[in-house]
Structure formats: structure tokens, C-alpha cells
PDB file of C-alpha atoms in Angstrom:
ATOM      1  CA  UNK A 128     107.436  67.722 112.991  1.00 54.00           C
ATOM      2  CA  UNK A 129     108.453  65.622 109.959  1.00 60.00           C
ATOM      3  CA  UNK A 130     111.256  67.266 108.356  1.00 65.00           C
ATOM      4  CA  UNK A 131     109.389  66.844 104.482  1.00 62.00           C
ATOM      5  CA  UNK A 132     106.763  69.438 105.848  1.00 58.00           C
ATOM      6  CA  UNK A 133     109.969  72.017 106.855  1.00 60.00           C
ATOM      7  CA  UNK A 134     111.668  71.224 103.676  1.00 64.00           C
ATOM      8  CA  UNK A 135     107.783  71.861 101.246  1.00 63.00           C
ATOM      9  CA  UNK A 136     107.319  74.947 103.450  1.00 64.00           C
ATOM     10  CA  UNK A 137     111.132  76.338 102.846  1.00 61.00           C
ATOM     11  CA  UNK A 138     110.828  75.704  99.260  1.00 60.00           C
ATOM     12  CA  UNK A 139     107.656  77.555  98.580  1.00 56.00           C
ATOM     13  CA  UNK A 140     109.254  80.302 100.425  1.00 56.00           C
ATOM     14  CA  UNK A 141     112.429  80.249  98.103  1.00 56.00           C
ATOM     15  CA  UNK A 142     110.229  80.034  95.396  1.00 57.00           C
ATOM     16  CA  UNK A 143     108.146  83.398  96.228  1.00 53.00           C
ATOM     17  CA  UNK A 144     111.626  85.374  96.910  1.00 50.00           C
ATOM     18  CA  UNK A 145     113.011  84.257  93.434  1.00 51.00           C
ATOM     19  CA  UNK A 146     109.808  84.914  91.669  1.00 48.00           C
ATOM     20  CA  UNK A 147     110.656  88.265  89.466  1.00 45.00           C
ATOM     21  CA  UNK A 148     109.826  90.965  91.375  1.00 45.00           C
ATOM     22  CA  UNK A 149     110.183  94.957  90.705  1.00 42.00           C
ATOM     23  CA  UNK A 150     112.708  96.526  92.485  1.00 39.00           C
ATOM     24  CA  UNK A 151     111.674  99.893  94.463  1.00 38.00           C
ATOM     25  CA  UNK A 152     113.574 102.030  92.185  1.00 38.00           C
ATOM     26  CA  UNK A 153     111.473 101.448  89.057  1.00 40.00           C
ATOM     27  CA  UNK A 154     108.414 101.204  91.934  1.00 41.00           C
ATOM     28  CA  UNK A 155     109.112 104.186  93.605  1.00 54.00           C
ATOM     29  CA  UNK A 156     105.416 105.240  94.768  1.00 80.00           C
ATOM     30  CA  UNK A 157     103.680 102.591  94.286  1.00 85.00           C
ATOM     31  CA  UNK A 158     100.679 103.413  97.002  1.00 86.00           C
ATOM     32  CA  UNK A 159     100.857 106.959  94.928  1.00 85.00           C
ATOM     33  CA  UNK A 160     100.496 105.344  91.699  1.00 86.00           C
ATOM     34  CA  UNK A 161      97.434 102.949  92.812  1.00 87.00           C
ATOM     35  CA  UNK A 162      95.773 105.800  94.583  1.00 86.00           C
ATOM     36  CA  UNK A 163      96.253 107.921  91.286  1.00 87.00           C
ATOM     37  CA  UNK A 164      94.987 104.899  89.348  1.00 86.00           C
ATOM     38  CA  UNK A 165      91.327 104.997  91.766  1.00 86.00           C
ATOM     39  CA  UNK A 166      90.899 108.611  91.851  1.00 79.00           C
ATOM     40  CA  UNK A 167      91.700 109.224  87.583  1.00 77.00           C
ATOM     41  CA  UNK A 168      88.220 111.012  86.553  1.00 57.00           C
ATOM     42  CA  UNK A 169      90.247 111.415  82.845  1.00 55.00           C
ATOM     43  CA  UNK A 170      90.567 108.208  82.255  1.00 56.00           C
ATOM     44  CA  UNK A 171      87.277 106.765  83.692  1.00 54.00           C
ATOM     45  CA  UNK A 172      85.569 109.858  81.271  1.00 54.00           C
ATOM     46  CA  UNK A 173      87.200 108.354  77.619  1.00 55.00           C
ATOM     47  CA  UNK A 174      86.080 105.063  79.155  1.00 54.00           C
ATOM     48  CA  UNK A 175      82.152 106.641  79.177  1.00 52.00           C
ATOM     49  CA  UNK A 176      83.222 108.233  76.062  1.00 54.00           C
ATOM     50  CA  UNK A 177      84.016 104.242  74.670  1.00 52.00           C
ATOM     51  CA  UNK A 178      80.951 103.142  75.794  1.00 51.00           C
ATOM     52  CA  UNK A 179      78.656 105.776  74.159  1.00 51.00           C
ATOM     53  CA  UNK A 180      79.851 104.529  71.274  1.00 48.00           C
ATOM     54  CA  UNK A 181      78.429 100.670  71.501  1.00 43.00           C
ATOM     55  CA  UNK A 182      76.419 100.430  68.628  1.00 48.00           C
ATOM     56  CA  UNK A 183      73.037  98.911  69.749  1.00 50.00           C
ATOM     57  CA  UNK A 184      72.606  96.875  67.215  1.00 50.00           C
ATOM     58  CA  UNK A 185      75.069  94.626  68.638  1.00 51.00           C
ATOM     59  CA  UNK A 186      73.084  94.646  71.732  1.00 54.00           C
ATOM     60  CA  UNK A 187      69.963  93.200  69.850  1.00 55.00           C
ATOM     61  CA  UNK A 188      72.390  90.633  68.520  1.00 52.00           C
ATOM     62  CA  UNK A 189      73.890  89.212  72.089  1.00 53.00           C
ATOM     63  CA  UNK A 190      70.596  89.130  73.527  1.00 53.00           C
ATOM     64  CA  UNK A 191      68.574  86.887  70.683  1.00 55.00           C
ATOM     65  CA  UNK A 192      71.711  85.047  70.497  1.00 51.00           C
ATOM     66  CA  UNK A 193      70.675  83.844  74.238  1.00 49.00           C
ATOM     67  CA  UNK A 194      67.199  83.769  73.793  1.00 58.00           C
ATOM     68  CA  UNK A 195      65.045  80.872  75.069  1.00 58.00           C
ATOM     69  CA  UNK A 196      66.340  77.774  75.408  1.00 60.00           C
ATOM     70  CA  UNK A 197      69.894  78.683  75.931  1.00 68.00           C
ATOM     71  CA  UNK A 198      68.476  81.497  78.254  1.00 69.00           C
ATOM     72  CA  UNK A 199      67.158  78.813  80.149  1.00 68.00           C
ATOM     73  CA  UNK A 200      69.842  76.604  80.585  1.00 74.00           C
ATOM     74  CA  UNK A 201      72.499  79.396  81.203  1.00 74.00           C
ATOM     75  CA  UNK A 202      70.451  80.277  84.480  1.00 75.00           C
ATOM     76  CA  UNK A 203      69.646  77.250  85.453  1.00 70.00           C
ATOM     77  CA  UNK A 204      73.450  75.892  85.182  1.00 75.00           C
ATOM     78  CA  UNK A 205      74.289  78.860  87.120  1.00 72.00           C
ATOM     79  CA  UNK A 206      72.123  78.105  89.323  1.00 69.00           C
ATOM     80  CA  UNK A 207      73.362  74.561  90.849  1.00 67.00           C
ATOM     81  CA  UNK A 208      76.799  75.638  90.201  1.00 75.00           C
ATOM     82  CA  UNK A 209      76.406  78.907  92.997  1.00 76.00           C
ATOM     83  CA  UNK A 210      73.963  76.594  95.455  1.00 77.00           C
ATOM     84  CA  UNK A 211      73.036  73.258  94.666  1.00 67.00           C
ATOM     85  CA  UNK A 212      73.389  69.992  92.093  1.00 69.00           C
ATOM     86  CA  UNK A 213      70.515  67.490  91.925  1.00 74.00           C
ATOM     87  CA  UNK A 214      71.379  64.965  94.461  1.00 73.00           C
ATOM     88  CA  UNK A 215      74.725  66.743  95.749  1.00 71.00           C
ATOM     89  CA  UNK A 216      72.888  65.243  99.506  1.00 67.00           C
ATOM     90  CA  UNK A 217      73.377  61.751  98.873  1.00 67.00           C
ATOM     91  CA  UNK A 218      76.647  62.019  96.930  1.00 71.00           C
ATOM     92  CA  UNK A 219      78.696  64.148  99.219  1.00 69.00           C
ATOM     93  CA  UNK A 220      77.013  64.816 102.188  1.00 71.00           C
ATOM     94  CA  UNK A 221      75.915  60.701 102.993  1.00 66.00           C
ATOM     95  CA  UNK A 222      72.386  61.913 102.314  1.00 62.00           C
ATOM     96  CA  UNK A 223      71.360  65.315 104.087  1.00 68.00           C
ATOM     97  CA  UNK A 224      72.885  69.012 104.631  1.00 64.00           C
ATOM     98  CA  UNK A 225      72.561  68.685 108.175  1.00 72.00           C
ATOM     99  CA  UNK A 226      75.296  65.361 108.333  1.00 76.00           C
ATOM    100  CA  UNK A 227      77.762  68.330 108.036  1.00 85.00           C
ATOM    101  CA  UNK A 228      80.031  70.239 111.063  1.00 86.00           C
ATOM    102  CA  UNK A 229      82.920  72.190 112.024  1.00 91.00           C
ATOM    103  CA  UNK A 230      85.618  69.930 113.301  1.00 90.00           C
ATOM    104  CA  UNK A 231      87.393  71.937 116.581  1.00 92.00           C
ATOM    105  CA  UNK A 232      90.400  72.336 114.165  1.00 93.00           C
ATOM    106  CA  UNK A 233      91.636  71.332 110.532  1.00 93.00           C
ATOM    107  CA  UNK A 234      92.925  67.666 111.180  1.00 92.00           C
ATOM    108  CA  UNK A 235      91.453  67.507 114.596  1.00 89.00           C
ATOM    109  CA  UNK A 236      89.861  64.463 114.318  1.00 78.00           C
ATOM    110  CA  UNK A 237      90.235  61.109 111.593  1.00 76.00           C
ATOM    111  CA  UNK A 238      88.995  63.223 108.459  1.00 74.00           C
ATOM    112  CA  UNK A 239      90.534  66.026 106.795  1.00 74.00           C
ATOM    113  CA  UNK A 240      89.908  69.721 106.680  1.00 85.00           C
ATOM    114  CA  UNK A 241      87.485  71.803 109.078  1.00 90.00           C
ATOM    115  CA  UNK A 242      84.352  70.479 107.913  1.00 88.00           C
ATOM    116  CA  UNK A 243      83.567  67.016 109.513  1.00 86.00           C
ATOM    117  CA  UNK A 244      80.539  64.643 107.842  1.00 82.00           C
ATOM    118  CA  UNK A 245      80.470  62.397 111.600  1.00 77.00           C
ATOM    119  CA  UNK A 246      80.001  64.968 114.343  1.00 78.00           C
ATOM    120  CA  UNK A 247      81.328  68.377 115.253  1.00 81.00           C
ATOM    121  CA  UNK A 248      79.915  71.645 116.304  1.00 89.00           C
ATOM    122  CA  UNK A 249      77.716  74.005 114.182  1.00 89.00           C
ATOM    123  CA  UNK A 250      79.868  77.464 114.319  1.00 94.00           C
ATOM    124  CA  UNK A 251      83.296  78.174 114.220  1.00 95.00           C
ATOM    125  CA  UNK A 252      85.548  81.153 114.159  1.00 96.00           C
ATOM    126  CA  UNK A 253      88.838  81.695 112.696  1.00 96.00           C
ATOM    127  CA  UNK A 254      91.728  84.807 112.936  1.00 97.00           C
ATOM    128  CA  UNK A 255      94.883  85.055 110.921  1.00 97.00           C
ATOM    129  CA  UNK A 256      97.394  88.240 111.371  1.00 97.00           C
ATOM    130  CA  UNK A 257     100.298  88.576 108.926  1.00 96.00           C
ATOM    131  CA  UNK A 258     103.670  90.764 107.992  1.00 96.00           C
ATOM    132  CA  UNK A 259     102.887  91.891 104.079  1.00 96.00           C
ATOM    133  CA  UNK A 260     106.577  92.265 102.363  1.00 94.00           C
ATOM    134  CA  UNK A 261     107.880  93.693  99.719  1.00 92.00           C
ATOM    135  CA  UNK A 262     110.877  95.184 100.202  1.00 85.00           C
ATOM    136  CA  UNK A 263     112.164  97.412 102.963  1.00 81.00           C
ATOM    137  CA  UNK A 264     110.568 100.093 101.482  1.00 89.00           C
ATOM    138  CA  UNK A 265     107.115  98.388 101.382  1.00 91.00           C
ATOM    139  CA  UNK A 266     105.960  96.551 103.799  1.00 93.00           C
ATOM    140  CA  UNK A 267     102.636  96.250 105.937  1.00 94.00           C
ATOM    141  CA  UNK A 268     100.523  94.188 108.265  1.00 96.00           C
ATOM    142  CA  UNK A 269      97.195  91.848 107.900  1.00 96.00           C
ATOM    143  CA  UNK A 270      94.497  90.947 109.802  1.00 95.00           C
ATOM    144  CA  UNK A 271      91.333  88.288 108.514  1.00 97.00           C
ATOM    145  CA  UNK A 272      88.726  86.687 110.211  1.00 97.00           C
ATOM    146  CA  UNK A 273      85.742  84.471 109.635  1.00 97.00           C
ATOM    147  CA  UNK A 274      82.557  84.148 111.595  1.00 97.00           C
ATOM    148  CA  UNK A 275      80.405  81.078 110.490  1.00 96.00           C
ATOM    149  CA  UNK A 276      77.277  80.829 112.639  1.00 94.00           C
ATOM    150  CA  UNK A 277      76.327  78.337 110.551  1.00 91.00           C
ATOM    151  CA  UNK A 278      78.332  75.496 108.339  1.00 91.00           C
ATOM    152  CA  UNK A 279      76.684  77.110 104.817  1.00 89.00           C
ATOM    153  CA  UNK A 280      77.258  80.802 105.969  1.00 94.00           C
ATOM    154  CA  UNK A 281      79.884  82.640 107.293  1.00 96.00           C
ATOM    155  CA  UNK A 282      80.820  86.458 107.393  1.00 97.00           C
ATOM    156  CA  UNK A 283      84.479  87.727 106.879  1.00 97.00           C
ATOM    157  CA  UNK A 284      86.330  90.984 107.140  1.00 97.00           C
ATOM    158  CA  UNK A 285      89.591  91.576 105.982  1.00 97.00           C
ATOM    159  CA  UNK A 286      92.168  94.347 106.514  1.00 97.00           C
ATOM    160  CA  UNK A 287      95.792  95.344 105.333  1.00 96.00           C
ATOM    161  CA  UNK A 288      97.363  98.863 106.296  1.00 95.00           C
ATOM    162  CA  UNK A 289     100.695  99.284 103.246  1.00 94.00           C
ATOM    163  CA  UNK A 290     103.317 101.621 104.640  1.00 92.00           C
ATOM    164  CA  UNK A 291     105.818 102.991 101.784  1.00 89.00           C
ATOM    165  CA  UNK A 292     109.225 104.996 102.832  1.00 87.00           C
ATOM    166  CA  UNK A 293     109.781 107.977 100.223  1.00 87.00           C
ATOM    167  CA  UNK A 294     112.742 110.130  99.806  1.00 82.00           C
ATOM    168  CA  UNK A 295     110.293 112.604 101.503  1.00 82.00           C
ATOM    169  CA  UNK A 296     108.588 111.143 104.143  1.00 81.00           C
ATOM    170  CA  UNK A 297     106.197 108.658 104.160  1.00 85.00           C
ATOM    171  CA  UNK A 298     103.175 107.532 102.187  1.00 88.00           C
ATOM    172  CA  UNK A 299     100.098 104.341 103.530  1.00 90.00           C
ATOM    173  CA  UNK A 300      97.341 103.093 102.714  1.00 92.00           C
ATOM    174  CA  UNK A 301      94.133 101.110 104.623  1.00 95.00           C
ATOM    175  CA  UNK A 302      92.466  98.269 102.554  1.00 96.00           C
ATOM    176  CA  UNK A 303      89.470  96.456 103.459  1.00 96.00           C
ATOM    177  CA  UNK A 304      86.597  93.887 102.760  1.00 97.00           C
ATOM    178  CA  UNK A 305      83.476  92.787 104.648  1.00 97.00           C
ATOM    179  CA  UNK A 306      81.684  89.450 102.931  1.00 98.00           C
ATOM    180  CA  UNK A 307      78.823  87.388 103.616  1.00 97.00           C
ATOM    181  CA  UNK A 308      79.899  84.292 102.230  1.00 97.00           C
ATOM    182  CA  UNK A 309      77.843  81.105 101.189  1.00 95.00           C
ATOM    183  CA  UNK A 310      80.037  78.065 101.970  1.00 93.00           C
ATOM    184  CA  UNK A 311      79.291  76.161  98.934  1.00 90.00           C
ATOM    185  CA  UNK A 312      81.052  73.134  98.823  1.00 90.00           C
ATOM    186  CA  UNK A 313      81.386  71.518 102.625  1.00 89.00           C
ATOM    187  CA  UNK A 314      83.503  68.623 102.311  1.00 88.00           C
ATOM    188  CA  UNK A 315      86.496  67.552 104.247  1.00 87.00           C
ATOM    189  CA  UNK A 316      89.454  67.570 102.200  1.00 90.00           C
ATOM    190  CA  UNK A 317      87.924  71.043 100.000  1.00 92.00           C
ATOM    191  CA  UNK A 318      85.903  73.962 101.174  1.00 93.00           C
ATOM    192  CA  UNK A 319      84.765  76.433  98.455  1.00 94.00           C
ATOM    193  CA  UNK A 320      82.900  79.455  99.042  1.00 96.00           C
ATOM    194  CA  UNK A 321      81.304  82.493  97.224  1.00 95.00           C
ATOM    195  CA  UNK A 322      80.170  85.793  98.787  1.00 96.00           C
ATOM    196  CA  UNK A 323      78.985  89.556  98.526  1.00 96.00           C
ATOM    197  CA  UNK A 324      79.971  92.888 100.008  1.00 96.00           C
ATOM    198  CA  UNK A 325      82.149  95.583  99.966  1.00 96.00           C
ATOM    199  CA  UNK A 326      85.614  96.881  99.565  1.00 96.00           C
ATOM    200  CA  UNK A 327      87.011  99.771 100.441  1.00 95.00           C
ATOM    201  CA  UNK A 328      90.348 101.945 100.804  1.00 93.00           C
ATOM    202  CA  UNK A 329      91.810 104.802 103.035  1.00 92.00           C
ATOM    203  CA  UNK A 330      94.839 106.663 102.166  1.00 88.00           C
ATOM    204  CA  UNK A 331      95.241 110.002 100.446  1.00 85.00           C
ATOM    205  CA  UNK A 332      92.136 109.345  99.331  1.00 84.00           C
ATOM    206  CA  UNK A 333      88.806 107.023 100.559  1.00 89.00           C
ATOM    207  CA  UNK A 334      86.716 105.138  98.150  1.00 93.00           C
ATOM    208  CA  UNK A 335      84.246 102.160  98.577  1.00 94.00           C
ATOM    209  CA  UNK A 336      81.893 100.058  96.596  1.00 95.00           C
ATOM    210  CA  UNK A 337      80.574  96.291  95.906  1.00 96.00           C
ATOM    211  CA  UNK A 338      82.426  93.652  95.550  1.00 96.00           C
ATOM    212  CA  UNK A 339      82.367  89.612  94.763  1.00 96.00           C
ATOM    213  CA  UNK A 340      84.410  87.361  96.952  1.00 96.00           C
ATOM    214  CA  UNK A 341      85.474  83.810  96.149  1.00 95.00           C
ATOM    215  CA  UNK A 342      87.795  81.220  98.046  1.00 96.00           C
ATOM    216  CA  UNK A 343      88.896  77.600  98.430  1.00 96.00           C
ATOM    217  CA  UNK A 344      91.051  75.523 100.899  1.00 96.00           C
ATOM    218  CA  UNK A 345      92.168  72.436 100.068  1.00 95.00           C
ATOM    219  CA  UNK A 346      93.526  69.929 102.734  1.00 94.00           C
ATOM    220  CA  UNK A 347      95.694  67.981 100.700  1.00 92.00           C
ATOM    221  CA  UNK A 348      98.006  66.222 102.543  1.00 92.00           C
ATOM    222  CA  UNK A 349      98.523  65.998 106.816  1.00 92.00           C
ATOM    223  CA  UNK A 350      99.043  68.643 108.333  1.00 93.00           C
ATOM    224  CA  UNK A 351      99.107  71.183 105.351  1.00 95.00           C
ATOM    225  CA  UNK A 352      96.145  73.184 102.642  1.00 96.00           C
ATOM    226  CA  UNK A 353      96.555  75.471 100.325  1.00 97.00           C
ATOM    227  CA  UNK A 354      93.833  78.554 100.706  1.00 97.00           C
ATOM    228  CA  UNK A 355      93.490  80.781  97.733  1.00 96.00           C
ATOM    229  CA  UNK A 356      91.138  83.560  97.649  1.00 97.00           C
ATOM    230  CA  UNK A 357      90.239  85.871  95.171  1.00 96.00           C
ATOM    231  CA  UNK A 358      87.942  89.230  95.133  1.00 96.00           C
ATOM    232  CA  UNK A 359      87.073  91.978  92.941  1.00 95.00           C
ATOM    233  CA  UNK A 360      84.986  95.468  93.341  1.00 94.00           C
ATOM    234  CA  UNK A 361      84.549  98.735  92.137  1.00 93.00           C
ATOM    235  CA  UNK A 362      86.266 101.986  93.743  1.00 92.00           C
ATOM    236  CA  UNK A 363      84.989 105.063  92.104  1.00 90.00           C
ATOM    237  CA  UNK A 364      83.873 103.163  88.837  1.00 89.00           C
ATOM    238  CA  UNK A 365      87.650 101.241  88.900  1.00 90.00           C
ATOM    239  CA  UNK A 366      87.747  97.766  89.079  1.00 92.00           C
ATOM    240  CA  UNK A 367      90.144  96.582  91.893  1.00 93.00           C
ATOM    241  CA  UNK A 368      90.965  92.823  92.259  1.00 94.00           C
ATOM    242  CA  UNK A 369      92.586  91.260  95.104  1.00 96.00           C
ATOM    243  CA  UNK A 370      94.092  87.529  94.980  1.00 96.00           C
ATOM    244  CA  UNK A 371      95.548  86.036  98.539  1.00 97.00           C
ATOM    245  CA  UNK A 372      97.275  82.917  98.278  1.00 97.00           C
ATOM    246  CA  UNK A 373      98.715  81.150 101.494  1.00 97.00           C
ATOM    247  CA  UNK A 374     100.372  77.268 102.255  1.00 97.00           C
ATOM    248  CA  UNK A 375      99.178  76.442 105.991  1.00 97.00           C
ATOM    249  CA  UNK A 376     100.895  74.219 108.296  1.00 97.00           C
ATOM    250  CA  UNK A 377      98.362  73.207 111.065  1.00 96.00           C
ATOM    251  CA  UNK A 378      99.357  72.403 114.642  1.00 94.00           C
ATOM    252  CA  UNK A 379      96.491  71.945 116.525  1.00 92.00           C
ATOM    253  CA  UNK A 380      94.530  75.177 117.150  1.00 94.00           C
ATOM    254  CA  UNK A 381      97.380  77.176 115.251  1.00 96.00           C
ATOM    255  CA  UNK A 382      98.540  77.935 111.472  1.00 96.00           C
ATOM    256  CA  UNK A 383     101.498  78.659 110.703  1.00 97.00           C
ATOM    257  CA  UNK A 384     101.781  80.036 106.780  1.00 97.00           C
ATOM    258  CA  UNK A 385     103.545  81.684 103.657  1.00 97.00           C
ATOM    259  CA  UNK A 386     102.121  83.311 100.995  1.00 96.00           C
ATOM    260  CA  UNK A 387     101.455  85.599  98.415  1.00 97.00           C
ATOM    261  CA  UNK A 388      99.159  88.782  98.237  1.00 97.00           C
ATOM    262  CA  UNK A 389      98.574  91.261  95.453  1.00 96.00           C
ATOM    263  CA  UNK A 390      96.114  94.170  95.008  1.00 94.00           C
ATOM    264  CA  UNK A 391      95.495  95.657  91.402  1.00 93.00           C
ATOM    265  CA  UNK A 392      93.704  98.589  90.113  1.00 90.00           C
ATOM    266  CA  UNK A 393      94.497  98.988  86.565  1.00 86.00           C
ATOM    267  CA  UNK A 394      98.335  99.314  85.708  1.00 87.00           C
ATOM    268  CA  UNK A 395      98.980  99.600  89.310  1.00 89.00           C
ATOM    269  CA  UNK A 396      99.548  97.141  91.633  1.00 90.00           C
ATOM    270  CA  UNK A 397     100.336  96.300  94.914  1.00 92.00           C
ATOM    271  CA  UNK A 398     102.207  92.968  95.430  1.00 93.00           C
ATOM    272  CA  UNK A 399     104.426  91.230  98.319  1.00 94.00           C
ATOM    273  CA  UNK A 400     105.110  87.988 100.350  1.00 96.00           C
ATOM    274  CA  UNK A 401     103.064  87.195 103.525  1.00 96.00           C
ATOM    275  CA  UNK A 402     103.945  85.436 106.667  1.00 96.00           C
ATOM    276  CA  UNK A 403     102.151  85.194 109.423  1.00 97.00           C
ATOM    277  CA  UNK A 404      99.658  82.708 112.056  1.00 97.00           C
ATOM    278  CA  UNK A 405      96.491  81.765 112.522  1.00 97.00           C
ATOM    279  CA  UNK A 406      94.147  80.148 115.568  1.00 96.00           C
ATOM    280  CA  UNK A 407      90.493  78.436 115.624  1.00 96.00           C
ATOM    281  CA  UNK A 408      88.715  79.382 118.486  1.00 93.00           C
TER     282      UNK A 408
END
């Protein structure tokens, strides 16, 4: 293996340690405090209380403000941006949809990325397990996996179980998503792609609700991407967001990768380095 690709992945891992971090003594709890942040009824009840007080005349305002024309255009711009652009066939797809195909493996053939515009296969399925860190009291394990029966679909479930040491005890926590993703963009050197679900936790406490999901990969340079993914939902009328960011090396059917994961829910968060490997079945 070259020795740049050793040296880019060694640095991004330096760089993730010496990124400012909160040591456990200040965080003491932390899977209390995020569990505390989900289940606060007093809080979410001055929020309700905040809301009563919209004055509706302001509604009236936003809502002629957007009125016809710019109505229009707002939902048709969103539109093509979540599915499709005028002519996006012939500009990056050499004409038609169906031109596009999974590759066996990023980089397995001449092009770049998973997605291959020559030939290739029409599903493919993908697993990655990881170690979550944060410190030696924090620490936890991964699992994510994508199904795509089809190159514009593909359905994805991810899980991480948090384990926290206390002064008494113990404390953990189960978090997990289930998406049904449209792949939007299908290119080979970037994959972008947009879904709905759920999202749900399992501790002390169980919530679960909706959620939106959006993620990219970008195959930028032989044999490395960059995957960033991003979701948010609501647990018991909280918004919790959830960004996963990871720097893949590819050999063959394998990925090796570092990272960076954090889970929010308010003023509480959940945040750590991630390590771990992938395979393309």
C-alpha cells in the first residue's frame, strides 16, 4: 500500500484525538444527561407554552409572502433538487437511468466509486461494524448496513449500543435507525442520497419517532472516500440529530476506516471517535 495513504489516514486520526474534547469528569453521565434531555415533559411543556403564544397574524404574513408565483417555484425547485433536473439523463447518466450499476466493489473496475455508468450488477449490499470511543469510560460498538435492490433505492438500518462506567455501576444505551433511502445522485466519483424512517432509543428509557436521513460518499482519490451522513428525528417531541463522518480506505471487498460520530438531543450530546471495517458482498 502506498505509504501517502498510511500517512492521510494517520493524520486524520491525530487530528480527531487532538480535536477538544470533554473530559469524563465534567461529562460524568453523559447517557444520564441525554436520556434526561428525551424524557423532560417540563421543558417540552414551556416549549407548548412558547408556541401558544405565536401571534397569527404573523402566520397570515409568511404565507402571502409565498403566495403564487414564488409558491410555485419553491415546489417545483424542490422538486428536481430531491428527484430529478431536466435533462440530468443525458448529462450524467450518457442518456438514460438504466446506463447505471453497482460495480462488485468501490474501485473495482476503471471508474471510481460503487456506481459504474458501463456495466455492473443491479443490487448490492454493504456491512460496516465499528468500536465507538470516547474515553475509557465511554465507549461502544456499531453496526450499519445497506440493502439496495435497486441502484435508485436502497434500505438501511443502523445501530450503536453506548456503555458508560459510573462510580456506581454502570449505565447504556441502544440507538437505532431504519431508512428507505432514494439514491439521488448515481455517479461514480459521488453518491448522494435522501431517505425516510425512524429512529429510536433503548436505555433507561425507550422512545421512537420519524426521522429524515441524508448521506454522501465521495471517491476522491484511489483507494480512499469520504462518507458523511447526517439524520435527524423526533423522540418524545425532542429533536435528536445524528452526524457520522468516516475516511475509507478500500482494499478490494474490504474498508478499512476512521471517523467521527456524535448524537445530540438538546444540550446533551453524545460524541466519540470510530474505527472499524467494512465488506461488499
Amino acid at each position: 500500500m502506498k505509504t501517502w495513504v498510511w500517512r492521510l489516514m494517520m493524520a486524520v486520526l491525530l487530528l480527531l484525538i487532538a480535536a477538544p474534547h470533554r473530559s469524563f469528569a465534567q461529562d460524568k453521565g453523559k447517557i444520564g444527561d441525554f436520556e434526561k434531555e428525551v424524557d423532560d415533559k417540563d421543558r417540552k411543556d414551556d416549549d407548548d407554552d412558547d408556541d401558544d403564544t405565536w401571534d397569527d397574524d404573523d402566520d397570515g404574513g409568511f404565507y402571502a409572502a409565498i403566495a403564487g408565483d414564488g409558491l410555485w417555484l419553491i415546489t417545483r425547485a424542490t422538486f428536481h433538487t430531491l428527484f430529478y433536473f431536466p435533462r440530468e439523463d443525458s448529462l450524467l447518466y450518457r442518456g438514460s437511468y438504466r446506463n447505471v450499476h453497482f460495480s462488485d466493489y468501490p474501485y473495482a473496475g476503471a471508474g471510481a466509486g460503487l456506481y459504474s455508468l458501463s456495466r455492473g450488477r443491479q443490487v448490492a449490499f454493504n456491512l460496516a461494524f465499528n468500536h465507538f470511543y470516547h474515553g475509557e469510560n465511554l465507549r461502544g460498538v456499531g453496526f450499519r448496513g445497506r440493502f439496495s435492490p435497486f441502484p435508485y433505492i436502497s434500505l438501511e438500518g443502523q445501530y450503536l449500543r453506548l456503555t458508560e462506567d459510573l462510580e456506581r455501576g454502570s449505565d447504556y444505551l441502544e440507538l437505532y435507525n431504519a431508512f428507505v433511502n432514494y439514491n439521488r445522485l448515481r455517479t461514480e466519483p459521488v453518491a448522494i442520497w435522501w431517505g425516510l424512517g425512524l429512529k429510536g432509543m433503548r436505555g433507561s428509557v425507550s422512545h421512537t419517532g420519524p426521522a429524515f436521513n441524508l448521506g454522501s460518499e465521495i471517491y476522491f482519490k484511489r483507494p480512499l472516500s469520504f462518507h458523511l451522513a447526517y439524520s435527524v428525528g423526533s423522540l418524545n417531541s425532542t429533536g435528536v440529530s445524528e452526524l457520522y463522518l468516516r475516511l475509507n480506505l478500500h482494499v478490494q471487498r474490504f474498508t478499512l476506516f476512521l471517523g467521527y460520530q456524535n448524537v445530540s438531543a438538546g444540550s446533551a450530546d453524545l460524541n466519540g471517535l470510530i474505527s472499524g471495517i467494512g465488506v461488499y458482498l
